[in-house]
XYZ file of C-alpha atoms in Angstrom:
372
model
C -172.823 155.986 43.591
C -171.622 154.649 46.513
C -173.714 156.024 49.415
C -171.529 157.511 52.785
C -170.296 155.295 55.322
C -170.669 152.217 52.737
C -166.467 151.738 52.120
C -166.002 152.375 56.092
C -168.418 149.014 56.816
C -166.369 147.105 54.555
C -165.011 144.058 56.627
C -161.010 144.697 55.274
C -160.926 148.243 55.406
C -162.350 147.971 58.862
C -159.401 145.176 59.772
C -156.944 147.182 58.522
C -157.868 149.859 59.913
C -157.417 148.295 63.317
C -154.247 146.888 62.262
C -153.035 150.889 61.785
C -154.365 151.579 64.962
C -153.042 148.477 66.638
C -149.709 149.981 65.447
C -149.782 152.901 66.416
C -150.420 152.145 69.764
C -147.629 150.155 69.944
C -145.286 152.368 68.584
C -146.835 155.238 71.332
C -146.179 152.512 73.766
C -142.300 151.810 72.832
C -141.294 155.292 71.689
C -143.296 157.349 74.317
C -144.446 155.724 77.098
C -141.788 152.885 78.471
C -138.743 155.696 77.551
C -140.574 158.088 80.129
C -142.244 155.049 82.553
C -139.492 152.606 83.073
C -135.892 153.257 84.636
C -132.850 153.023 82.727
C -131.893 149.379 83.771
C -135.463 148.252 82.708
C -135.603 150.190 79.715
C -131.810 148.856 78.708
C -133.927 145.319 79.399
C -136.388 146.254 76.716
C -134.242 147.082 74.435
C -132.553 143.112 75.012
C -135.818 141.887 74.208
C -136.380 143.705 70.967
C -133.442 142.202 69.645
C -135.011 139.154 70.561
C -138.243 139.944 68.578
C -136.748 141.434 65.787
C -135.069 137.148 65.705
C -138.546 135.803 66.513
C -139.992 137.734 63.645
C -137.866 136.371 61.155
C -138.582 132.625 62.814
C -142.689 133.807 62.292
C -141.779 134.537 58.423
C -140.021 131.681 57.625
C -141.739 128.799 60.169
C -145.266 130.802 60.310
C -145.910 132.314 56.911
C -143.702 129.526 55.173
C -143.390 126.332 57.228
C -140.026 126.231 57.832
C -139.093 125.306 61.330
C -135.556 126.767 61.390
C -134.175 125.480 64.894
C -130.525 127.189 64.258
C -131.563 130.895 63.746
C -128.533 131.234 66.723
C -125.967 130.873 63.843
C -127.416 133.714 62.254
C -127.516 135.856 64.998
C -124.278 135.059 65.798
C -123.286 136.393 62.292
C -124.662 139.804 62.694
C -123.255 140.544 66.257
C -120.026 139.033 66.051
C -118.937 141.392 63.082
C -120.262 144.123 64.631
C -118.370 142.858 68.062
C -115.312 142.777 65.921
C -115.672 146.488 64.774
C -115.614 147.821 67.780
C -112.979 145.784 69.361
C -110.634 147.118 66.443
C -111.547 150.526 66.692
C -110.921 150.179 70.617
C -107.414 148.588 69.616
C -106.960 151.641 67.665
C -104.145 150.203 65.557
C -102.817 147.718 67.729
C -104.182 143.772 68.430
C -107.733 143.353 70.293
C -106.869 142.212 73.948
C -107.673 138.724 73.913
C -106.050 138.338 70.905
C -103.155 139.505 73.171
C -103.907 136.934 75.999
C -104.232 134.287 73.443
C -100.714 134.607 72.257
C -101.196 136.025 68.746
C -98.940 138.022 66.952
C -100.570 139.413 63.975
C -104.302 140.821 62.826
C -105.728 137.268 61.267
C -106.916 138.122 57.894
C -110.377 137.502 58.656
C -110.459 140.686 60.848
C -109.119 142.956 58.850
C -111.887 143.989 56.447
C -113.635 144.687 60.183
C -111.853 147.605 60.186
C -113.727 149.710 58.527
C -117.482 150.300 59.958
C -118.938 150.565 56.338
C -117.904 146.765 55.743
C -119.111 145.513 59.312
C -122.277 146.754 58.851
C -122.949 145.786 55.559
C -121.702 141.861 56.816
C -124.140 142.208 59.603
C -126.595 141.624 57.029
C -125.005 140.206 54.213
C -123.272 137.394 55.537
C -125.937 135.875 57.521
C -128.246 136.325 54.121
C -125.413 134.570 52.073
C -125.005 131.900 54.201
C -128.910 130.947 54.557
C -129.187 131.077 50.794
C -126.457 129.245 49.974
C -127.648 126.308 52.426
C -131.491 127.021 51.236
C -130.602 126.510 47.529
C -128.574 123.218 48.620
C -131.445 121.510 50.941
C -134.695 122.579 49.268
C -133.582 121.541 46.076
C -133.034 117.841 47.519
C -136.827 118.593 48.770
C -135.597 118.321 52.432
C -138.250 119.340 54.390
C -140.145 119.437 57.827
C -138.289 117.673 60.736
C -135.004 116.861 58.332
C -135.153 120.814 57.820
C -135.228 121.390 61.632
C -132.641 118.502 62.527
C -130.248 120.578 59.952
C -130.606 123.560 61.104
C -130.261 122.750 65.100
C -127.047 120.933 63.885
C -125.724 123.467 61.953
C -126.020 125.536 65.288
C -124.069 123.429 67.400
C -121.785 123.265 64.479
C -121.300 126.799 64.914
C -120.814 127.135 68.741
C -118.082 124.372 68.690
C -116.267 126.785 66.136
C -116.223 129.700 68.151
C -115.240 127.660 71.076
C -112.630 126.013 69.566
C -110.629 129.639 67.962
C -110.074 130.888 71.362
C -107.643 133.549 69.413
C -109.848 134.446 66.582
C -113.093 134.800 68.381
C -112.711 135.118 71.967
C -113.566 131.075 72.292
C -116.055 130.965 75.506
C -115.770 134.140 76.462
C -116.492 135.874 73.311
C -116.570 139.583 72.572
C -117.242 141.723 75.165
C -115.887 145.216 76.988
C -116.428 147.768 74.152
C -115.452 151.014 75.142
C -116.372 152.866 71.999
C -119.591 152.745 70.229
C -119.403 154.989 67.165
C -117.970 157.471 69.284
C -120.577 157.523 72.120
C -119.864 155.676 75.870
C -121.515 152.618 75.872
C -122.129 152.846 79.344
C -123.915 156.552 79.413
C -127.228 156.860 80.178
C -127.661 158.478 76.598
C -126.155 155.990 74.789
C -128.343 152.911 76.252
C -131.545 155.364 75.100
C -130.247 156.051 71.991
C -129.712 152.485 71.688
C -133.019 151.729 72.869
C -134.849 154.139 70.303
C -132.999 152.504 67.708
C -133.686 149.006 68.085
C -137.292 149.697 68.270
C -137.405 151.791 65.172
C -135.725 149.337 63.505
C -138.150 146.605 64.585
C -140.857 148.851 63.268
C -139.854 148.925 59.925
C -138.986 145.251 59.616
C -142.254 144.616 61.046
C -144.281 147.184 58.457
C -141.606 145.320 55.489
C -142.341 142.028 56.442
C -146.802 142.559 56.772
C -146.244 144.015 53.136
C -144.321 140.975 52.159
C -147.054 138.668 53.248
C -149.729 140.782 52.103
C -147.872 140.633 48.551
C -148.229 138.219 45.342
C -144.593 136.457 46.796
C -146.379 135.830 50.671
C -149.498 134.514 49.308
C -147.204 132.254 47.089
C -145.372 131.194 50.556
C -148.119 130.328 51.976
C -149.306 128.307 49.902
C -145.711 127.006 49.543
C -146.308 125.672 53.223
C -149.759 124.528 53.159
C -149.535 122.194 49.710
C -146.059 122.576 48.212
C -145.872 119.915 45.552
C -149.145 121.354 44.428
C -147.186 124.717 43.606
C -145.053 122.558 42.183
C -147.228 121.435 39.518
C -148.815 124.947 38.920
C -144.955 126.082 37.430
C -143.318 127.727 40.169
C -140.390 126.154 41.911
C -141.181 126.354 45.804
C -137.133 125.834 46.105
C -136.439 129.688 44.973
C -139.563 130.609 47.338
C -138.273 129.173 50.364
C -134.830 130.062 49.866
C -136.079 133.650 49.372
C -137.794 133.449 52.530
C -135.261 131.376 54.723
C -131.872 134.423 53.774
C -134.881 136.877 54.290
C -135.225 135.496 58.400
C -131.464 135.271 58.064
C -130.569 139.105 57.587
C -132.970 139.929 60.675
C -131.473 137.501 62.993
C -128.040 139.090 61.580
C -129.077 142.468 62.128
C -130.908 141.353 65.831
C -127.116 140.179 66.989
C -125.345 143.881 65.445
C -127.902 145.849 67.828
C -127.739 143.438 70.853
C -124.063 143.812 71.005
C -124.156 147.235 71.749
C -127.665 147.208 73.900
C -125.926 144.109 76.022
C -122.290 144.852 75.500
C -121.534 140.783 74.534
C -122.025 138.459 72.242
C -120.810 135.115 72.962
C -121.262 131.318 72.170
C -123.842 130.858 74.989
C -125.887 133.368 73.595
C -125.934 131.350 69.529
C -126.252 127.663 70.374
C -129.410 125.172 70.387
C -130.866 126.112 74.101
C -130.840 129.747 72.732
C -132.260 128.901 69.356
C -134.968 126.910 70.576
C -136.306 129.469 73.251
C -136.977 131.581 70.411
C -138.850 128.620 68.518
C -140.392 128.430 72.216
C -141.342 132.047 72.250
C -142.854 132.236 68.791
C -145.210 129.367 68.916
C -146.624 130.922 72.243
C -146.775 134.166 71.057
C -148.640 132.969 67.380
C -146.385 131.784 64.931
C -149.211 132.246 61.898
C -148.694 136.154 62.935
C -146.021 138.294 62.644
C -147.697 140.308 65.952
C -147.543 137.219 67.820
C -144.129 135.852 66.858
C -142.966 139.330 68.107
C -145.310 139.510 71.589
C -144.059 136.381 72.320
C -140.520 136.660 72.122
C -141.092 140.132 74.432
C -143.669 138.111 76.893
C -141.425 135.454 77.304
C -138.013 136.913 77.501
C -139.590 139.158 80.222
C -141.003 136.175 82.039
C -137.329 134.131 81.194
C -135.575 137.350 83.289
C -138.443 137.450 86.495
C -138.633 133.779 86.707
C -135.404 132.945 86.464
C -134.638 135.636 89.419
C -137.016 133.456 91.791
C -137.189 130.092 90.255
C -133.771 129.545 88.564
C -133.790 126.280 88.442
C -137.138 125.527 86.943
C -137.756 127.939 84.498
C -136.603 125.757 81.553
C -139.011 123.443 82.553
C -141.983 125.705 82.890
C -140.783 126.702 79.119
C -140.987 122.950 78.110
C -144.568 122.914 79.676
C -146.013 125.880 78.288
C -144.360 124.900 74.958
C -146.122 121.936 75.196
C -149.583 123.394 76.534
C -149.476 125.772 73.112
C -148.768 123.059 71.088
C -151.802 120.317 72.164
C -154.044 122.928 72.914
C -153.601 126.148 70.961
C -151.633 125.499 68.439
C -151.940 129.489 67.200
C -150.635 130.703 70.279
C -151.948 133.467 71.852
C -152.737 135.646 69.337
C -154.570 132.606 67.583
C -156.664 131.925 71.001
C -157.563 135.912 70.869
C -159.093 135.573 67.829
C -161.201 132.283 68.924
C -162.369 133.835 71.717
C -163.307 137.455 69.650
C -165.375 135.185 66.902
C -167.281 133.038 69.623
C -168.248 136.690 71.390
C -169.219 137.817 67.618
C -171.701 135.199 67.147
C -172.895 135.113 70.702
C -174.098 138.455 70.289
C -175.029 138.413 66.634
C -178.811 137.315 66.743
C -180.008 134.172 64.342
C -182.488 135.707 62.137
C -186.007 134.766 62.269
C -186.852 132.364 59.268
C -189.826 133.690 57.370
C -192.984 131.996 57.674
C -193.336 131.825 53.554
C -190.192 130.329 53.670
C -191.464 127.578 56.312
C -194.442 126.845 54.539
C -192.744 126.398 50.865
C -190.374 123.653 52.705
C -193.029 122.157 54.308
C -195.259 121.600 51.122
Protein backbone atom coordinates (compact mmCIF):
# COMPACT_ATOMS: atom_id res chain seq x y z
CA UNK A 1 0.00 0.00 0.00
CA UNK A 2 0.89 3.26 -0.62
CA UNK A 3 1.58 4.97 2.74
CA UNK A 4 -0.25 8.80 3.31
CA UNK A 5 1.24 11.79 1.99
CA UNK A 6 3.40 9.52 -0.55
CA UNK A 7 1.19 10.66 -4.03
CA UNK A 8 1.16 14.42 -2.55
CA UNK A 9 5.36 14.40 -2.64
CA UNK A 10 5.23 13.29 -6.06
CA UNK A 11 7.21 15.96 -8.15
CA UNK A 12 4.10 16.26 -11.06
CA UNK A 13 1.29 16.13 -8.90
CA UNK A 14 2.99 18.75 -6.83
CA UNK A 15 3.62 20.97 -10.29
CA UNK A 16 0.36 20.64 -11.24
CA UNK A 17 -0.94 21.34 -8.45
CA UNK A 18 0.66 24.75 -8.51
CA UNK A 19 -0.30 25.15 -11.98
CA UNK A 20 -4.25 24.88 -10.56
CA UNK A 21 -3.41 27.21 -8.06
CA UNK A 22 -1.44 29.51 -10.29
CA UNK A 23 -4.81 29.62 -12.15
CA UNK A 24 -6.88 30.25 -9.96
CA UNK A 25 -5.29 33.12 -8.78
CA UNK A 26 -5.33 34.54 -11.90
CA UNK A 27 -8.71 34.05 -12.68
CA UNK A 28 -9.54 35.72 -8.85
CA UNK A 29 -7.33 38.43 -10.11
CA UNK A 30 -9.23 39.16 -13.61
CA UNK A 31 -12.78 38.24 -12.59
CA UNK A 32 -12.73 39.69 -8.98
CA UNK A 33 -10.25 41.91 -8.17
CA UNK A 34 -9.33 44.44 -11.29
CA UNK A 35 -13.50 44.58 -12.05
CA UNK A 36 -13.83 46.02 -8.37
CA UNK A 37 -10.00 47.82 -8.19
CA UNK A 38 -9.60 49.58 -11.44
CA UNK A 39 -11.94 52.38 -13.02
CA UNK A 40 -13.91 51.86 -15.99
CA UNK A 41 -11.41 53.48 -18.52
CA UNK A 42 -8.62 51.19 -17.07
CA UNK A 43 -10.62 48.24 -16.86
CA UNK A 44 -11.99 48.92 -20.71
CA UNK A 45 -7.83 49.00 -21.14
CA UNK A 46 -7.62 45.50 -19.79
CA UNK A 47 -9.96 44.19 -21.61
CA UNK A 48 -7.72 45.70 -25.03
CA UNK A 49 -4.99 43.77 -23.76
CA UNK A 50 -6.69 40.44 -23.41
CA UNK A 51 -7.49 40.51 -26.88
CA UNK A 52 -3.99 40.97 -27.31
CA UNK A 53 -3.08 37.82 -25.26
CA UNK A 54 -5.65 35.74 -26.40
CA UNK A 55 -3.29 36.66 -30.24
CA UNK A 56 -0.03 36.13 -28.32
CA UNK A 57 -1.23 32.79 -27.14
CA UNK A 58 -1.88 31.46 -30.37
CA UNK A 59 1.80 32.99 -31.56
CA UNK A 60 3.19 30.79 -28.13
CA UNK A 61 1.36 27.55 -29.71
CA UNK A 62 2.42 27.75 -32.99
CA UNK A 63 6.17 29.62 -32.63
CA UNK A 64 6.70 28.20 -28.87
CA UNK A 65 5.26 24.71 -28.70
CA UNK A 66 5.83 24.22 -32.59
CA UNK A 67 8.54 26.47 -34.03
CA UNK A 68 6.75 28.36 -36.25
CA UNK A 69 7.58 32.01 -36.22
CA UNK A 70 4.36 33.35 -37.79
CA UNK A 71 5.21 37.20 -38.30
CA UNK A 72 1.60 37.93 -40.06
CA UNK A 73 -0.80 36.75 -37.24
CA UNK A 74 -2.29 40.65 -38.10
CA UNK A 75 -4.06 39.06 -41.16
CA UNK A 76 -5.74 36.81 -38.97
CA UNK A 77 -6.85 39.11 -36.60
CA UNK A 78 -7.98 41.18 -39.09
CA UNK A 79 -10.27 38.26 -40.22
CA UNK A 80 -12.06 37.82 -37.02
CA UNK A 81 -12.81 41.57 -36.29
CA UNK A 82 -13.56 42.78 -39.56
CA UNK A 83 -16.61 40.31 -39.95
CA UNK A 84 -17.69 40.99 -36.79
CA UNK A 85 -17.17 44.98 -37.67
CA UNK A 86 -19.31 44.23 -40.64
CA UNK A 87 -22.23 42.75 -38.52
CA UNK A 88 -22.75 45.41 -36.67
CA UNK A 89 -22.40 48.07 -39.21
CA UNK A 90 -25.38 46.22 -41.09
CA UNK A 91 -27.47 45.81 -38.27
CA UNK A 92 -26.84 49.68 -37.52
CA UNK A 93 -27.84 50.28 -41.32
CA UNK A 94 -30.87 48.43 -40.47
CA UNK A 95 -31.79 47.73 -44.09
CA UNK A 96 -30.21 50.44 -45.77
CA UNK A 97 -26.17 50.85 -46.98
CA UNK A 98 -23.41 51.19 -44.06
CA UNK A 99 -22.34 54.96 -44.06
CA UNK A 100 -19.13 54.89 -45.64
CA UNK A 101 -20.34 52.81 -48.10
CA UNK A 102 -22.54 55.94 -48.62
CA UNK A 103 -19.55 58.43 -48.65
CA UNK A 104 -17.75 56.17 -50.96
CA UNK A 105 -20.29 56.45 -53.66
CA UNK A 106 -21.78 52.94 -53.71
CA UNK A 107 -25.01 52.03 -54.72
CA UNK A 108 -25.70 48.55 -53.78
CA UNK A 109 -24.83 45.91 -50.70
CA UNK A 110 -21.48 44.20 -52.43
CA UNK A 111 -22.08 40.58 -52.28
CA UNK A 112 -19.42 39.96 -49.95
CA UNK A 113 -21.46 41.68 -47.15
CA UNK A 114 -24.41 40.20 -47.42
CA UNK A 115 -24.04 36.82 -45.70
CA UNK A 116 -22.87 39.50 -42.70
CA UNK A 117 -26.21 39.97 -42.17
CA UNK A 118 -27.07 37.55 -40.15
CA UNK A 119 -25.06 37.32 -36.63
CA UNK A 120 -25.08 33.41 -36.74
CA UNK A 121 -22.81 33.58 -40.01
CA UNK A 122 -20.45 36.47 -38.65
CA UNK A 123 -19.65 34.69 -35.82
CA UNK A 124 -19.11 31.49 -37.12
CA UNK A 125 -16.52 33.45 -39.95
CA UNK A 126 -14.84 35.00 -37.02
CA UNK A 127 -13.41 31.72 -36.57
CA UNK A 128 -13.76 29.89 -39.57
CA UNK A 129 -12.32 32.01 -42.04
CA UNK A 130 -9.19 32.89 -40.38
CA UNK A 131 -8.82 28.83 -39.69
CA UNK A 132 -9.49 28.22 -43.50
CA UNK A 133 -7.23 30.54 -44.66
CA UNK A 134 -4.11 29.39 -42.36
CA UNK A 135 -4.76 25.83 -43.44
CA UNK A 136 -5.08 26.30 -46.77
CA UNK A 137 -1.61 28.31 -46.86
CA UNK A 138 -0.13 25.64 -44.14
CA UNK A 139 -0.94 22.64 -46.40
CA UNK A 140 0.66 24.71 -49.46
CA UNK A 141 4.13 25.83 -47.65
CA UNK A 142 4.89 22.93 -45.31
CA UNK A 143 4.45 20.53 -47.87
CA UNK A 144 7.31 22.36 -50.00
CA UNK A 145 9.18 21.94 -46.42
CA UNK A 146 9.36 25.80 -46.14
CA UNK A 147 10.48 26.46 -42.95
CA UNK A 148 12.16 28.85 -40.32
CA UNK A 149 13.00 32.39 -41.67
CA UNK A 150 11.26 31.55 -45.35
CA UNK A 151 8.14 30.71 -43.00
CA UNK A 152 8.44 34.12 -41.23
CA UNK A 153 9.36 36.19 -44.50
CA UNK A 154 5.83 34.62 -45.84
CA UNK A 155 3.91 35.30 -43.35
CA UNK A 156 5.09 39.15 -42.66
CA UNK A 157 4.40 39.46 -46.47
CA UNK A 158 1.27 38.01 -46.54
CA UNK A 159 0.44 40.78 -43.88
CA UNK A 160 1.34 43.65 -45.78
CA UNK A 161 -0.42 41.90 -48.54
CA UNK A 162 -3.40 42.21 -46.56
CA UNK A 163 -3.24 45.88 -45.33
CA UNK A 164 -2.68 47.13 -48.97
CA UNK A 165 -6.13 45.32 -49.68
CA UNK A 166 -8.07 46.95 -47.21
CA UNK A 167 -6.50 50.18 -48.10
CA UNK A 168 -7.02 49.96 -51.49
CA UNK A 169 -11.35 48.99 -51.25
CA UNK A 170 -12.02 52.23 -49.66
CA UNK A 171 -15.91 51.19 -50.45
CA UNK A 172 -15.85 47.66 -49.35
CA UNK A 173 -13.88 47.99 -46.21
CA UNK A 174 -13.69 51.40 -45.00
CA UNK A 175 -9.94 51.68 -46.76
CA UNK A 176 -7.79 53.64 -43.92
CA UNK A 177 -10.28 54.38 -41.83
CA UNK A 178 -11.80 51.07 -41.39
CA UNK A 179 -14.81 50.07 -39.33
CA UNK A 180 -15.62 52.01 -36.61
CA UNK A 181 -18.82 53.94 -34.78
CA UNK A 182 -21.04 50.93 -33.85
CA UNK A 183 -23.98 51.96 -32.19
CA UNK A 184 -25.48 48.58 -31.54
CA UNK A 185 -23.82 45.69 -29.97
CA UNK A 186 -26.27 42.78 -29.83
CA UNK A 187 -28.67 45.09 -28.56
CA UNK A 188 -26.65 46.65 -25.68
CA UNK A 189 -24.92 50.51 -25.97
CA UNK A 190 -21.54 50.10 -26.68
CA UNK A 191 -20.71 53.02 -24.86
CA UNK A 192 -22.56 52.08 -21.31
CA UNK A 193 -20.71 51.45 -18.51
CA UNK A 194 -22.39 47.87 -18.50
CA UNK A 195 -21.66 47.01 -21.73
CA UNK A 196 -17.68 47.73 -21.55
CA UNK A 197 -17.94 45.21 -18.20
CA UNK A 198 -19.82 42.83 -19.81
CA UNK A 199 -17.39 43.04 -22.48
CA UNK A 200 -14.63 42.87 -20.19
CA UNK A 201 -15.92 39.61 -18.34
CA UNK A 202 -16.21 38.10 -21.57
CA UNK A 203 -12.98 38.45 -23.10
CA UNK A 204 -11.37 37.14 -20.07
CA UNK A 205 -13.53 34.09 -19.81
CA UNK A 206 -12.90 33.43 -23.10
CA UNK A 207 -9.12 33.67 -22.67
CA UNK A 208 -9.54 31.22 -19.86
CA UNK A 209 -10.81 28.55 -21.72
CA UNK A 210 -8.49 28.90 -24.69
CA UNK A 211 -5.80 28.97 -22.27
CA UNK A 212 -7.11 25.59 -20.19
CA UNK A 213 -7.77 24.08 -24.28
CA UNK A 214 -4.57 24.92 -25.44
CA UNK A 215 -2.30 23.42 -21.85
CA UNK A 216 -4.45 20.20 -22.65
CA UNK A 217 -3.38 20.31 -26.22
CA UNK A 218 0.25 20.40 -25.32
CA UNK A 219 -0.05 18.13 -22.54
CA UNK A 220 -1.69 15.63 -25.22
CA UNK A 221 -0.18 12.74 -27.59
CA UNK A 222 -0.66 15.65 -30.71
CA UNK A 223 1.60 18.54 -28.45
CA UNK A 224 4.22 16.16 -27.55
CA UNK A 225 4.24 15.22 -31.34
CA UNK A 226 4.64 19.20 -32.04
CA UNK A 227 7.20 19.48 -30.13
CA UNK A 228 9.10 17.27 -31.27
CA UNK A 229 7.94 18.47 -34.73
CA UNK A 230 10.03 21.71 -33.81
CA UNK A 231 12.95 20.37 -32.10
CA UNK A 232 14.01 17.49 -34.92
CA UNK A 233 11.38 17.46 -37.67
CA UNK A 234 12.87 15.32 -40.39
CA UNK A 235 13.45 12.88 -37.60
CA UNK A 236 9.50 12.64 -37.22
CA UNK A 237 9.68 12.35 -40.55
CA UNK A 238 11.35 9.14 -40.66
CA UNK A 239 9.41 7.68 -37.60
CA UNK A 240 5.96 7.76 -40.16
CA UNK A 241 4.22 10.78 -39.33
CA UNK A 242 4.06 13.66 -41.73
CA UNK A 243 5.09 16.89 -39.66
CA UNK A 244 3.17 18.81 -42.72
CA UNK A 245 -0.48 17.74 -41.26
CA UNK A 246 1.08 18.60 -37.65
CA UNK A 247 2.01 21.99 -38.35
CA UNK A 248 -0.81 22.83 -40.41
CA UNK A 249 -2.99 21.60 -37.51
CA UNK A 250 -1.23 23.82 -35.30
CA UNK A 251 -0.68 27.00 -37.57
CA UNK A 252 -5.25 27.23 -38.43
CA UNK A 253 -5.31 26.32 -34.62
CA UNK A 254 -3.26 30.05 -33.75
CA UNK A 255 -5.36 31.25 -36.66
CA UNK A 256 -8.99 30.86 -35.11
CA UNK A 257 -7.65 32.67 -31.81
CA UNK A 258 -6.19 35.58 -33.52
CA UNK A 259 -9.72 35.52 -35.48
CA UNK A 260 -11.67 35.34 -32.48
CA UNK A 261 -9.02 38.09 -30.55
CA UNK A 262 -10.11 40.75 -33.53
CA UNK A 263 -14.36 39.74 -33.06
CA UNK A 264 -13.95 40.75 -29.20
CA UNK A 265 -11.59 43.78 -29.71
CA UNK A 266 -14.02 45.34 -32.02
CA UNK A 267 -16.52 45.71 -29.59
CA UNK A 268 -14.03 46.29 -26.36
CA UNK A 269 -12.22 49.17 -28.73
CA UNK A 270 -15.04 50.07 -31.02
CA UNK A 271 -12.47 49.81 -34.39
CA UNK A 272 -10.78 47.70 -36.29
CA UNK A 273 -8.73 49.11 -38.94
CA UNK A 274 -5.63 48.50 -41.23
CA UNK A 275 -3.22 50.10 -38.68
CA UNK A 276 -4.25 47.82 -36.20
CA UNK A 277 -3.39 44.24 -38.86
CA UNK A 278 -0.15 45.18 -40.59
CA UNK A 279 3.67 44.14 -39.88
CA UNK A 280 4.48 46.88 -36.95
CA UNK A 281 1.35 45.35 -35.24
CA UNK A 282 2.23 41.77 -35.96
CA UNK A 283 5.61 41.97 -34.83
CA UNK A 284 4.89 43.69 -31.37
CA UNK A 285 3.09 40.66 -30.62
CA UNK A 286 6.17 38.42 -31.79
CA UNK A 287 7.92 41.21 -29.49
CA UNK A 288 5.64 40.57 -26.60
CA UNK A 289 5.73 36.80 -26.65
CA UNK A 290 9.40 36.21 -26.70
CA UNK A 291 9.63 38.57 -23.56
CA UNK A 292 6.95 37.17 -21.90
CA UNK A 293 8.30 33.16 -22.63
CA UNK A 294 7.45 31.90 -25.82
CA UNK A 295 8.18 27.97 -24.63
CA UNK A 296 5.00 28.82 -22.23
CA UNK A 297 1.69 29.44 -22.91
CA UNK A 298 1.71 31.64 -19.31
CA UNK A 299 4.40 33.66 -20.64
CA UNK A 300 3.28 34.24 -24.23
CA UNK A 301 0.09 35.56 -22.47
CA UNK A 302 1.98 37.81 -19.46
CA UNK A 303 3.84 39.22 -22.00
CA UNK A 304 1.50 40.42 -24.40
CA UNK A 305 -0.46 42.03 -21.04
CA UNK A 306 3.11 43.42 -19.58
CA UNK A 307 3.95 44.90 -22.64
CA UNK A 308 0.83 46.31 -24.08
CA UNK A 309 0.50 48.00 -20.62
CA UNK A 310 4.02 49.34 -20.80
CA UNK A 311 3.30 50.18 -24.95
CA UNK A 312 0.13 52.54 -23.46
CA UNK A 313 2.34 54.33 -20.23
CA UNK A 314 5.38 54.74 -22.27
CA UNK A 315 4.09 55.86 -25.15
CA UNK A 316 2.07 58.65 -22.98
CA UNK A 317 5.63 60.05 -21.79
CA UNK A 318 8.09 58.85 -24.28
CA UNK A 319 6.19 58.70 -27.63
CA UNK A 320 8.75 58.84 -29.66
CA UNK A 321 11.03 56.20 -28.30
CA UNK A 322 9.04 53.53 -27.26
CA UNK A 323 9.53 51.46 -30.46
CA UNK A 324 12.96 51.61 -29.82
CA UNK A 325 12.99 50.56 -26.22
CA UNK A 326 10.79 47.50 -27.81
CA UNK A 327 13.68 46.80 -30.32
CA UNK A 328 16.11 46.82 -27.26
CA UNK A 329 14.36 44.74 -24.92
CA UNK A 330 13.54 42.42 -27.88
CA UNK A 331 16.95 42.18 -28.37
CA UNK A 332 18.10 41.92 -24.56
CA UNK A 333 15.52 38.64 -24.40
CA UNK A 334 16.86 37.29 -27.28
CA UNK A 335 21.01 37.29 -26.44
CA UNK A 336 20.41 36.88 -22.99
CA UNK A 337 17.26 35.01 -22.03
CA UNK A 338 16.14 33.54 -24.72
CA UNK A 339 12.95 31.96 -22.50
CA UNK A 340 11.80 35.20 -21.58
CA UNK A 341 10.69 35.90 -18.39
CA UNK A 342 8.97 33.12 -17.40
CA UNK A 343 12.12 31.03 -18.60
CA UNK A 344 14.52 33.38 -16.32
CA UNK A 345 11.89 32.59 -13.29
CA UNK A 346 12.49 29.23 -13.51
CA UNK A 347 16.52 29.66 -13.64
CA UNK A 348 16.51 31.63 -10.87
CA UNK A 349 13.83 29.08 -8.73
CA UNK A 350 16.32 25.92 -9.65
CA UNK A 351 19.64 27.83 -8.65
CA UNK A 352 17.67 28.77 -5.10
CA UNK A 353 16.65 24.85 -5.07
CA UNK A 354 20.08 23.64 -5.09
CA UNK A 355 21.52 26.43 -3.03
CA UNK A 356 19.52 25.31 -0.29
CA UNK A 357 19.42 21.60 -0.96
CA UNK A 358 22.53 20.29 1.07
CA UNK A 359 25.26 17.87 -0.87
CA UNK A 360 25.10 14.75 1.03
CA UNK A 361 27.94 13.56 2.98
CA UNK A 362 29.76 10.67 1.03
CA UNK A 363 30.12 7.65 3.26
CA UNK A 364 33.36 6.81 4.56
CA UNK A 365 32.94 2.91 3.23
CA UNK A 366 32.29 4.38 0.14
CA UNK A 367 35.69 6.52 0.29
CA UNK A 368 37.69 3.77 1.31
CA UNK A 369 36.36 1.12 -1.48
CA UNK A 370 37.46 3.96 -4.17
CA UNK A 371 40.50 4.49 -2.64
CA UNK A 372 41.66 0.74 -2.55
Amino acid sequence: MTAPGTALRSPALRARLRGYALFAAVALLLLVVAPLALPAFRLDELAKYLCFAIAALGIGLAWGQGGMLTLGQGVFFGLGGYAMAMYFKLHDADGDLPDFMVWSGVEKLPALWKPFESPVVAIAAVVAVPVAVAAVLGALVFRQRVRGAYFAILTQALAAAFVILLVGRQGLTGGTNGLTNFYDVFGRDPEAESTQRTMYFVTAAVLGVLYLAARQLVKSRFGRLLVAVRDGEDRVRFLGYNPATVKTVTFAISAGMAGLAGALFVPVVGIISPSLLGVVPSLELVVAVAVGGRYALAGAVLGAVVMNYAKTEFSEQWAGGWLYLQGALFILVMTLAPKGAVGLYEQVKDAVARRRTPERPVPAQSVQGEAA
